[in-house]
mmCIF file of C-alpha atoms in Angstrom:
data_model
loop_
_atom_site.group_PDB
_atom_site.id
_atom_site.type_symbol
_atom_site.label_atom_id
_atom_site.label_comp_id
_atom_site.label_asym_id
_atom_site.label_seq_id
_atom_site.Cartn_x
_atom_site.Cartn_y
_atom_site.Cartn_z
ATOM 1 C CA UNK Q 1 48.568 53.119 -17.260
ATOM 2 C CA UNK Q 2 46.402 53.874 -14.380
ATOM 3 C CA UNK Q 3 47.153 52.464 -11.280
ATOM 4 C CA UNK Q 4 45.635 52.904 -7.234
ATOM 5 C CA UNK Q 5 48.588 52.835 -5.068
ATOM 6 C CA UNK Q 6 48.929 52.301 -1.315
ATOM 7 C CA UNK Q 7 51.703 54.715 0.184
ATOM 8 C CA UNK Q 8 51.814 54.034 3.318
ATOM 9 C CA UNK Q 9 49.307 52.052 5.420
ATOM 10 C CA UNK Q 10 45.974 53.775 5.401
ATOM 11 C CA UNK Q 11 42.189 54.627 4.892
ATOM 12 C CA UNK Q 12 41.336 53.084 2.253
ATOM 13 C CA UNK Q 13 39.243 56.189 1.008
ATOM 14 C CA UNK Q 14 42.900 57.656 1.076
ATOM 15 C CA UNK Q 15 44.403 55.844 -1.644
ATOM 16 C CA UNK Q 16 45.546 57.489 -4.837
ATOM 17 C CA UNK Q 17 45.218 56.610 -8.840
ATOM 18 C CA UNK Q 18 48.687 57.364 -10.366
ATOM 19 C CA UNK Q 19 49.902 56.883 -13.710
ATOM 20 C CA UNK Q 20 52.800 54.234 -14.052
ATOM 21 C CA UNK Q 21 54.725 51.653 -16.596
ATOM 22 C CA UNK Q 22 53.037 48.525 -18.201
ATOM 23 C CA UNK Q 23 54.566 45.741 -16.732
ATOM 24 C CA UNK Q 24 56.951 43.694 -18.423
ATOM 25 C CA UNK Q 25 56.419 40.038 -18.890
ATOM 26 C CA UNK Q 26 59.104 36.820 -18.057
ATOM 27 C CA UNK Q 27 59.210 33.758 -19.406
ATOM 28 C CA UNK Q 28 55.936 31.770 -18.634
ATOM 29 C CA UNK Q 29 53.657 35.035 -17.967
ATOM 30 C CA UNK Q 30 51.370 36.966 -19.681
ATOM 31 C CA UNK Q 31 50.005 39.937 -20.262
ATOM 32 C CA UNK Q 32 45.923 41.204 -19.099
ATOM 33 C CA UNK Q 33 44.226 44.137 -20.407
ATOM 34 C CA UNK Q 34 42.285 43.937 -17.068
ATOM 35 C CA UNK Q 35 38.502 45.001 -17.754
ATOM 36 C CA UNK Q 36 37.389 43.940 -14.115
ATOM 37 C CA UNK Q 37 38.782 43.766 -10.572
ATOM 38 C CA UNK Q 38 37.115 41.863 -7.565
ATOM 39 C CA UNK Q 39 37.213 43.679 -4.384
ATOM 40 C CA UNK Q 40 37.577 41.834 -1.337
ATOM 41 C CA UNK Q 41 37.138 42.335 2.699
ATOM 42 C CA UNK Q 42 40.670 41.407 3.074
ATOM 43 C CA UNK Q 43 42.131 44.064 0.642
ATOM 44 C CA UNK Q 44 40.587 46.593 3.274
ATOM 45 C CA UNK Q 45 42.841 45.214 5.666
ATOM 46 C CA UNK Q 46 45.887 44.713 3.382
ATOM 47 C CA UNK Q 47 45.787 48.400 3.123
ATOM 48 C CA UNK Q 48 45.573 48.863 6.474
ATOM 49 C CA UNK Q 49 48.331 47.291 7.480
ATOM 50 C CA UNK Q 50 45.656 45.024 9.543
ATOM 51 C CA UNK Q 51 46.086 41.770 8.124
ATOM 52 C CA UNK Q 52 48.110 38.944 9.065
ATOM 53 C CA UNK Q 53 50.414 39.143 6.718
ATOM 54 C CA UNK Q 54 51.505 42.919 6.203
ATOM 55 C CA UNK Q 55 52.071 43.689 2.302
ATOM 56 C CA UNK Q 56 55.641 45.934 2.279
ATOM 57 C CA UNK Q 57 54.654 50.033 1.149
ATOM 58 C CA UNK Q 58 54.239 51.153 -1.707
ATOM 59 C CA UNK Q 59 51.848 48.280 -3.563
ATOM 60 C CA UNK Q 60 49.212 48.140 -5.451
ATOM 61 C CA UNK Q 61 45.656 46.046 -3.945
ATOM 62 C CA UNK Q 62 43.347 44.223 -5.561
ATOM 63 C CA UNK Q 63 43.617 39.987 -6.084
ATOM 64 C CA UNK Q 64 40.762 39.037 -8.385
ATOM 65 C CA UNK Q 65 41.077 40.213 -11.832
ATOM 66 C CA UNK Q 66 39.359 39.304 -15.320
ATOM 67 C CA UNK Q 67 40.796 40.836 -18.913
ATOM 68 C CA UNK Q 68 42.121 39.715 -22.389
ATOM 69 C CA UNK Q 69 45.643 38.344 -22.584
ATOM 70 C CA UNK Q 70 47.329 41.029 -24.856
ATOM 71 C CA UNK Q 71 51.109 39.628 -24.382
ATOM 72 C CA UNK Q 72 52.146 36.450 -24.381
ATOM 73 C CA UNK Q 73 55.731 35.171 -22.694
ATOM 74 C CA UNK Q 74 58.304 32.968 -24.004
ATOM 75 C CA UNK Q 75 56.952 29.076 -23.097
ATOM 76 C CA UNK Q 76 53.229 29.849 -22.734
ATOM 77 C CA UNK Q 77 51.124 27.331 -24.824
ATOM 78 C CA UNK Q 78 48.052 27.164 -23.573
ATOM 79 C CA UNK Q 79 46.392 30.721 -24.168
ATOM 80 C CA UNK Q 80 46.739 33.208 -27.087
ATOM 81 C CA UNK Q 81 46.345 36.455 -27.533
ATOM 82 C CA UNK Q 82 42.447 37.682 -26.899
ATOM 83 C CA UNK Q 83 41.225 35.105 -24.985
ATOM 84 C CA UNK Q 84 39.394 36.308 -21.785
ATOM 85 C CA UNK Q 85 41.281 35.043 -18.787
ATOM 86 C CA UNK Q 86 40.475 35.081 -14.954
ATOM 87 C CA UNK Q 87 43.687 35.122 -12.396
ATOM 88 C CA UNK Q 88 44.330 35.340 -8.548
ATOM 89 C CA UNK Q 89 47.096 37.536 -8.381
ATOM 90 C CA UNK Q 90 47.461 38.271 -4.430
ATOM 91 C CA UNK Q 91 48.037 41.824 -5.044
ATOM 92 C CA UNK Q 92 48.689 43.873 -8.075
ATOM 93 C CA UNK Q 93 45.414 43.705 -9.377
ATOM 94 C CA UNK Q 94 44.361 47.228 -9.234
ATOM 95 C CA UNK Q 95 45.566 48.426 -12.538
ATOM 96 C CA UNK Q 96 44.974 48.849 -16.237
ATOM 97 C CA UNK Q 97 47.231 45.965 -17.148
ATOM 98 C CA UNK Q 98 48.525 42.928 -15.072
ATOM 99 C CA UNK Q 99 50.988 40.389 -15.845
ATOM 100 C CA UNK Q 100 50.229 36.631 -14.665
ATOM 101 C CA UNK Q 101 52.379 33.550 -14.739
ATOM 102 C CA UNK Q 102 49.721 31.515 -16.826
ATOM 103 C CA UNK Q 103 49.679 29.187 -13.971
ATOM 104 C CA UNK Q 104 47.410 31.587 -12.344
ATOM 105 C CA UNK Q 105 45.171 32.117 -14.860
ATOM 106 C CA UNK Q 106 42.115 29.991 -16.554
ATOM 107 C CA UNK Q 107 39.914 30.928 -19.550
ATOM 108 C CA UNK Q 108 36.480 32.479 -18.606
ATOM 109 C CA UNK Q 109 33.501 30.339 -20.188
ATOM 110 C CA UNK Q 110 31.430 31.906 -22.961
ATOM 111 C CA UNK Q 111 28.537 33.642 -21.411
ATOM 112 C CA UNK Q 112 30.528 35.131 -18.059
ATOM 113 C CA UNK Q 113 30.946 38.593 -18.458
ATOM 114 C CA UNK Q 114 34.119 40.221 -16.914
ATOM 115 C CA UNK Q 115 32.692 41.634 -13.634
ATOM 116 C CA UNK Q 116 31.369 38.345 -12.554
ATOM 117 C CA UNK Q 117 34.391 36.574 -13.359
ATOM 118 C CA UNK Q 118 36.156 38.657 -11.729
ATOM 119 C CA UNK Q 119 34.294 38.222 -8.197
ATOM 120 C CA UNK Q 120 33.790 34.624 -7.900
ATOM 121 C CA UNK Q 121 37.588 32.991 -7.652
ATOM 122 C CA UNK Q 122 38.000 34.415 -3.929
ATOM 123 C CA UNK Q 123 34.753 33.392 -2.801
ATOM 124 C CA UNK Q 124 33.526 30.493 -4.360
ATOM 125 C CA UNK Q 125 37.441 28.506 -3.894
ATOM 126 C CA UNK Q 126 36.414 29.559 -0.574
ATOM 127 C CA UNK Q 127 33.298 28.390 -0.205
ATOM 128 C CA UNK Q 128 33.464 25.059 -2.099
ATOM 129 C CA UNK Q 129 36.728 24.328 -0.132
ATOM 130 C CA UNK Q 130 35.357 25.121 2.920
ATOM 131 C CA UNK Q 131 31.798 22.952 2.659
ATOM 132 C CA UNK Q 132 33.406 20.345 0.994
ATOM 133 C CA UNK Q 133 37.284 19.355 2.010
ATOM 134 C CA UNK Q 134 37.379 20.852 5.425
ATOM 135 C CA UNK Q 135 33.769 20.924 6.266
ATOM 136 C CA UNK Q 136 32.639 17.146 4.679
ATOM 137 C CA UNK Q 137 29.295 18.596 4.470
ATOM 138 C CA UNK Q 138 27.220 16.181 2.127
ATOM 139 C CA UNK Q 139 23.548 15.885 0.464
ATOM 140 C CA UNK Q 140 20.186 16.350 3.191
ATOM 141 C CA UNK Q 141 22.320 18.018 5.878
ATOM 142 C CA UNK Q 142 21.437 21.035 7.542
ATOM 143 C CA UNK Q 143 23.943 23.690 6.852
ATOM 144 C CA UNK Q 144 24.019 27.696 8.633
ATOM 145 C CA UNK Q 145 25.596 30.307 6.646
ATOM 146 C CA UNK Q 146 26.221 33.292 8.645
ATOM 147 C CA UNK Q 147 26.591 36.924 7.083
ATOM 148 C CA UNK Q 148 24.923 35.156 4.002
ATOM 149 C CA UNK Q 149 24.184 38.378 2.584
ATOM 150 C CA UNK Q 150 28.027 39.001 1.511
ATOM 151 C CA UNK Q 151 30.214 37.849 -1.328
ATOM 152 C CA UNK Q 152 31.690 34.763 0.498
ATOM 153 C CA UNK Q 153 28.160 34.404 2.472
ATOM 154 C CA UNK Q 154 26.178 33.744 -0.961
ATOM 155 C CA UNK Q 155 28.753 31.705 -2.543
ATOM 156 C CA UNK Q 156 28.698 29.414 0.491
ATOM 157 C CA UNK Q 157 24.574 29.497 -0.241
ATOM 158 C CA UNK Q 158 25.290 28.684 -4.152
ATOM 159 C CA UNK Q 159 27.492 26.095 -3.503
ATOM 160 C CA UNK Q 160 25.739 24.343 -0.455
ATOM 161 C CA UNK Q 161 22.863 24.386 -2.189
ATOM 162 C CA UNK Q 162 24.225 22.556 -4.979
ATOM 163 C CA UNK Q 163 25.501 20.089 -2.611
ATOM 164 C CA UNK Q 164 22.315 19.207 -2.061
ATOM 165 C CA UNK Q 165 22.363 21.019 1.767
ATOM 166 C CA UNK Q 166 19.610 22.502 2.851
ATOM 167 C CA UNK Q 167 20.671 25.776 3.543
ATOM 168 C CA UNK Q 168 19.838 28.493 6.218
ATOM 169 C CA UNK Q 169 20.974 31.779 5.654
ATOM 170 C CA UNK Q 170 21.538 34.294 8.665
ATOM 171 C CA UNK Q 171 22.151 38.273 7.458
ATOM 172 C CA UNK Q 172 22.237 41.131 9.230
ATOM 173 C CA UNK Q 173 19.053 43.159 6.934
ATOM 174 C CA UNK Q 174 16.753 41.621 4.632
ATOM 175 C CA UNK Q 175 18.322 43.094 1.780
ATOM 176 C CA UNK Q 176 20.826 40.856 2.366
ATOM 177 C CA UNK Q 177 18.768 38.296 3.131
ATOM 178 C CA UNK Q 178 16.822 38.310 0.035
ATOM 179 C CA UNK Q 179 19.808 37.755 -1.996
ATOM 180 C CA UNK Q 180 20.901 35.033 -0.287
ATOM 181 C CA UNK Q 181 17.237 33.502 -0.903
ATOM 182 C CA UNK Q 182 18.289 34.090 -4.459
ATOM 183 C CA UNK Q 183 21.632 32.603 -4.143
ATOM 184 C CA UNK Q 184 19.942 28.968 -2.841
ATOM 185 C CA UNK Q 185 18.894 29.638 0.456
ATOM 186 C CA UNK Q 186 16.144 27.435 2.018
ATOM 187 C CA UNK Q 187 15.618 29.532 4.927
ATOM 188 C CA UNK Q 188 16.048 32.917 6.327
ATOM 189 C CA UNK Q 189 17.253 34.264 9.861
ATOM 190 C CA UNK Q 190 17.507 38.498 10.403
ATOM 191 C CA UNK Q 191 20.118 37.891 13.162
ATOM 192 C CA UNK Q 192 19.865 41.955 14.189
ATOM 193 C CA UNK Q 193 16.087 41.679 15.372
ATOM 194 C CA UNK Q 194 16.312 37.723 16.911
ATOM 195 C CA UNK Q 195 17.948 35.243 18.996
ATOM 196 C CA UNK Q 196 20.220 33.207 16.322
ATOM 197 C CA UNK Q 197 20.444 29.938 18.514
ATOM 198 C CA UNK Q 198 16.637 29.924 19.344
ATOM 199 C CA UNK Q 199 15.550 31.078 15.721
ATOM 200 C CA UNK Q 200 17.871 28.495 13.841
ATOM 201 C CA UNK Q 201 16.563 25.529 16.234
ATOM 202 C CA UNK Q 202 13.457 26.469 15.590
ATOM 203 C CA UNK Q 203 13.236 26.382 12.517
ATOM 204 C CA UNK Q 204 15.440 23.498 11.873
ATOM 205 C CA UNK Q 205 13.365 21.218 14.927
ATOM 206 C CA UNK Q 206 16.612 21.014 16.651
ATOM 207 C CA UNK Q 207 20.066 22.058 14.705
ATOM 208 C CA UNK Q 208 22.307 22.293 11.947
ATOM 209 C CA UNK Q 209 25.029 19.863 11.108
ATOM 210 C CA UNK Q 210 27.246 22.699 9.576
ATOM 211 C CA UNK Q 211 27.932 26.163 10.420
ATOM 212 C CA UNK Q 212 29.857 28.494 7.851
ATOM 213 C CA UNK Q 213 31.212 31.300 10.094
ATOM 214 C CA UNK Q 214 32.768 34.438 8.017
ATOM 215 C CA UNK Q 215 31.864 36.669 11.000
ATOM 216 C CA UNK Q 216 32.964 35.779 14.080
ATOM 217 C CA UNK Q 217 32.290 38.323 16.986
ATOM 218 C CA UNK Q 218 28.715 37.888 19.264
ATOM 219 C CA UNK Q 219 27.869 35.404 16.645
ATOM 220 C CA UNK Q 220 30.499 32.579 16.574
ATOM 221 C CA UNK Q 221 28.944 31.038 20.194
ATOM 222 C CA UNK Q 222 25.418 31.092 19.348
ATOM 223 C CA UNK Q 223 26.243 29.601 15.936
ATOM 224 C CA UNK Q 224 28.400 26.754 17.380
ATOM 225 C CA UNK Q 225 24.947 26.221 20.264
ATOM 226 C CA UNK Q 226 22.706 25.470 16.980
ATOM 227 C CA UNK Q 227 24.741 22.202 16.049
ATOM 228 C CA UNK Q 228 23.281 18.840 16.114
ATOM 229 C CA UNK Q 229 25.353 15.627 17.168
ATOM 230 C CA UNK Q 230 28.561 15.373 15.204
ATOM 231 C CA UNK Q 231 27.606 18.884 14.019
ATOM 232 C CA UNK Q 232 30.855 20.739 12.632
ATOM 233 C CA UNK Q 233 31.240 24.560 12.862
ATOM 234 C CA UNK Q 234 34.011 26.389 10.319
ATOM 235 C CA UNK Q 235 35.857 29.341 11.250
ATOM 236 C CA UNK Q 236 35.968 31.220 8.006
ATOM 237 C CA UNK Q 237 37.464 34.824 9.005
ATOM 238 C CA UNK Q 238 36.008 37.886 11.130
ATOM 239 C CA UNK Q 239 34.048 40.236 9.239
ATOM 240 C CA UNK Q 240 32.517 41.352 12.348
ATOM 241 C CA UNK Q 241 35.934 42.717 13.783
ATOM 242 C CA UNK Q 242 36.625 40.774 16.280
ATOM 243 C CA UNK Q 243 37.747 36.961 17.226
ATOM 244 C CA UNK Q 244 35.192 35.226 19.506
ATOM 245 C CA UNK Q 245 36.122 33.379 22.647
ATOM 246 C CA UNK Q 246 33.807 30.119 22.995
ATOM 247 C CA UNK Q 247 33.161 28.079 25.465
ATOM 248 C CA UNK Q 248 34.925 24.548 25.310
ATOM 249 C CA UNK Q 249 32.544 22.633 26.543
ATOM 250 C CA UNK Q 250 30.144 23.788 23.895
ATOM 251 C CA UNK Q 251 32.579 21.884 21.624
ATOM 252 C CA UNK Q 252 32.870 18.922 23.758
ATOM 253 C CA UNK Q 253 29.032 18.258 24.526
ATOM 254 C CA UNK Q 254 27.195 16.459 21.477
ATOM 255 C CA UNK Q 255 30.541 15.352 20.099
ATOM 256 C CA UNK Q 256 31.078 18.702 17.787
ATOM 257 C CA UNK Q 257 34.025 19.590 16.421
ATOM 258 C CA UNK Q 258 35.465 23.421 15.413
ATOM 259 C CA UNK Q 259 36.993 23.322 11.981
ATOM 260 C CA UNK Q 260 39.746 26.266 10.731
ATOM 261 C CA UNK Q 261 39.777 27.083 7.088
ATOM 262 C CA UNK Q 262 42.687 29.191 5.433
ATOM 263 C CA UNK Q 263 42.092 28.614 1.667
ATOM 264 C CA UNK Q 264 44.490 31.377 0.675
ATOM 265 C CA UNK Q 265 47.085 29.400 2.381
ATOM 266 C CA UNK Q 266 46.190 26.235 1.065
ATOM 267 C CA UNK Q 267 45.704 27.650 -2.419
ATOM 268 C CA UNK Q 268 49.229 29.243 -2.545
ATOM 269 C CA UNK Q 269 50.522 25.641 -1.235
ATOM 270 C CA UNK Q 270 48.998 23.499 -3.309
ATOM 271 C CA UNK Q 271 48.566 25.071 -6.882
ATOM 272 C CA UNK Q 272 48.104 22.155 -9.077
ATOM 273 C CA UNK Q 273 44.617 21.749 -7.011
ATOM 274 C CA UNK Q 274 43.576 24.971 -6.302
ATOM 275 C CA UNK Q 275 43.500 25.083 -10.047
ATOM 276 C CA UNK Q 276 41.934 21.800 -10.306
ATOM 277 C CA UNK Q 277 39.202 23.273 -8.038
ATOM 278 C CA UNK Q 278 38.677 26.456 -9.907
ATOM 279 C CA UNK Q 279 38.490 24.882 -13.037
ATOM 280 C CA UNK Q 280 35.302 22.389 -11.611
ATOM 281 C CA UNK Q 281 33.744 26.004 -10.066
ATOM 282 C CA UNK Q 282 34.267 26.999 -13.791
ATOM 283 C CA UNK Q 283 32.163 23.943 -14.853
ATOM 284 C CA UNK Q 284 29.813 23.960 -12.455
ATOM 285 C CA UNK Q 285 29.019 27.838 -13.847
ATOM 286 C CA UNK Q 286 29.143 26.421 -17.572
ATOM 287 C CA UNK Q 287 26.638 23.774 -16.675
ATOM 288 C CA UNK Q 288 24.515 25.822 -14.206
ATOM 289 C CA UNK Q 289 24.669 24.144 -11.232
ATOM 290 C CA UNK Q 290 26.275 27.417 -9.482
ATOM 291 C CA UNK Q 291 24.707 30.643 -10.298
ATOM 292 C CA UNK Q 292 27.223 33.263 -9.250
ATOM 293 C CA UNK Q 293 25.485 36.862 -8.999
ATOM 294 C CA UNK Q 294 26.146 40.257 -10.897
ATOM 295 C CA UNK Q 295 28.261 42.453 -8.475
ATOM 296 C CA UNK Q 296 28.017 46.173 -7.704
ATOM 297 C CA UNK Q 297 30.361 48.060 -9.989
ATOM 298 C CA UNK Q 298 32.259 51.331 -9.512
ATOM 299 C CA UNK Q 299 35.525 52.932 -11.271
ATOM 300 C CA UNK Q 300 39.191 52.541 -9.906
ATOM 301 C CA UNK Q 301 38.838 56.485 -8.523
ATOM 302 C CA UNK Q 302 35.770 55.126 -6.391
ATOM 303 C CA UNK Q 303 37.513 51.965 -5.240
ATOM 304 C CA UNK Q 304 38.584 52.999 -1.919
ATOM 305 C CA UNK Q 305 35.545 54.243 -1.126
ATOM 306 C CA UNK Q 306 33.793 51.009 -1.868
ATOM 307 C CA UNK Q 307 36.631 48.996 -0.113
ATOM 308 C CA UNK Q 308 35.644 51.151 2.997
ATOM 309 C CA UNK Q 309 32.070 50.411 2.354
ATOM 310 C CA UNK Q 310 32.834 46.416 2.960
ATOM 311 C CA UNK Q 311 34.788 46.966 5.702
ATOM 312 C CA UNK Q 312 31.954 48.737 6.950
ATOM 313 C CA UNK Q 313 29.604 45.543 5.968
ATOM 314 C CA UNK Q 314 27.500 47.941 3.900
ATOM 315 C CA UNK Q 315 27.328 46.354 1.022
ATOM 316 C CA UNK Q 316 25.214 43.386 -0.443
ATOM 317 C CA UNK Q 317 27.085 41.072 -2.903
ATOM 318 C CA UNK Q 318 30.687 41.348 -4.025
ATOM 319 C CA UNK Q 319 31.830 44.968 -5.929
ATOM 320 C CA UNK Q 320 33.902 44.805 -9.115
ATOM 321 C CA UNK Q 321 35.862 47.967 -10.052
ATOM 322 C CA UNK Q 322 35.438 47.735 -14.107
ATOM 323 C CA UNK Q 323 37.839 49.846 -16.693
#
């Protein structure tokens, strides 16, 4: 089968499609035919070497998949063979076929193709866990999504939005921005030509009570000077590059409050209800009340290139490699 391998920490324009063995499956896994894989910001990193937690050389990237379950392992009930499956996998996912302890995975609803299903688990877990467990955010308040014009950006607009937020999306281009309108967005804020702080005041008449922050960099401390009273800002991750250093007594003045959210830790900690929550994001898509977009798509030869292309924050959306 066909397979993108990381040697050695690197590029990720450097990486290399080999051919290797199917996996074999244990007790309690099965088997994927993958058809889609989700590519994310952090498998840039992964490949890198510059993530927090440094994958061991050789591996294979890629966490999101979607596919048909061709094999199925000794004790597995609950699927059979051809249904269309989603699974985080961590790593791994890069390939032509994937096995998954069927813990992992979840049956796509009828009428989600395999590249969407493929980019939402990473993204919208985040976002709903985010707005709603750590951030508390609830209907009629004000709620800034920064670098709203990427994959975890517009699910953070899709799911605050059906929330019952009112949503402010702040992007970098207005390609970006325009999707995010389309994702649930209320209103818009081109944070490369403007002040964020004085735009987002004025167009709320004085603040947000929730900041989503996925960038970090320049734009952490303005964010955190657009909350209201009580107002909460969550540190999501650092697309930008770097970590920001804010002033404390931003945090202490109006009673606000600075909010870290790991889901990926959380979700490898606490199974039972990360699967709980995927399964209502599944709902939610089945009953459309979230509306998760169509990603770019490339082939697994052109996947480095496009991982480089998110690292580089060039691209609008989420990207699904598709066999």
């Amino acid at each position: 089968m066909k397979t993108l391998v990381c040697r050695q920490y690197q590029s990720p324009k450097e990486l290399s499609v080999i051919d290797t063995a199917e996996p074999v499956i244990a007790d309690g896994q099965i088997l994927v035919q993958v058809r889609a894989v989700g590519l994310n910001y952090v498998d840039g990193l992964l490949v890198q070497g510059r993530y927090q937690m440094k994958v061991p050389t050789p591996f294979t990237p890629g966490g999101e998949i979607s596919g048909e379950v061709v094999s199925i392992g000794k004790g597995v009930t609950e699927f059979k063979i051809g249904d269309p499956v989603l699974a985080n996998v961590g790593i791994g996912g890069l390939a032509e076929y994937v096995s998954v302890y069927a813990k992992q995975a979840l049956i796509i609803p009828k009428g989600l193709n395999f590249p969407v299903a493929a980019t939402l688990s990473q993204s919208y877990a985040t976002a709903l866990f985010s707005l709603r467990e750590r951030g508390r955010l609830t209907a009629g308040e004000k709620l800034l999504v920064l670098g709203a014009g990427g994959g975890v950006g517009l699910a953070a607009c899709d799911v605050g939005h059906a929330l019952g937020a009112e949503v402010i999306a702040a992007a970098s281009s207005e390609a970006k921005l325009q999707a995010a309108r389309l994702a649930g967005a209320d209103m818009l804020v081109n944070y490369s030509d403007s002040d964020l702080k004085t735009s987002v005041r004025q167009l709320t008449a004085g603040g947000v009570d929730l900041v989503f922050d996925p960038v970090g960099g320049d734009y952490t401390e303005p964010a955190l000077r657009t909350l209201k009273y009580n107002g909460r800002l969550l540190v999501i991750g650092f697309a930008s590059g770097s970590i920001a250093s804010i002033p404390v007594n931003q945090v202490l003045l109006r009673n606000r409050q600075v909010v870290g959210v790991d889901w990926g830790a959380w979700s490898m900690a606490h199974l039972d209800d990360n699967r709980l929550l995927m399964q209502e994001i599944l709902n939610w898509i089945a009953e459309g009340k979230l509306h998760p977009p169509h990603p770019n798509q490339c082939t697994l030869a052109d996947a480095g290139q496009n991982m480089q292309a998110l690292l580089d924050r060039q691209v609008v959306g989420k990207t699904a490699v598709v066999f």
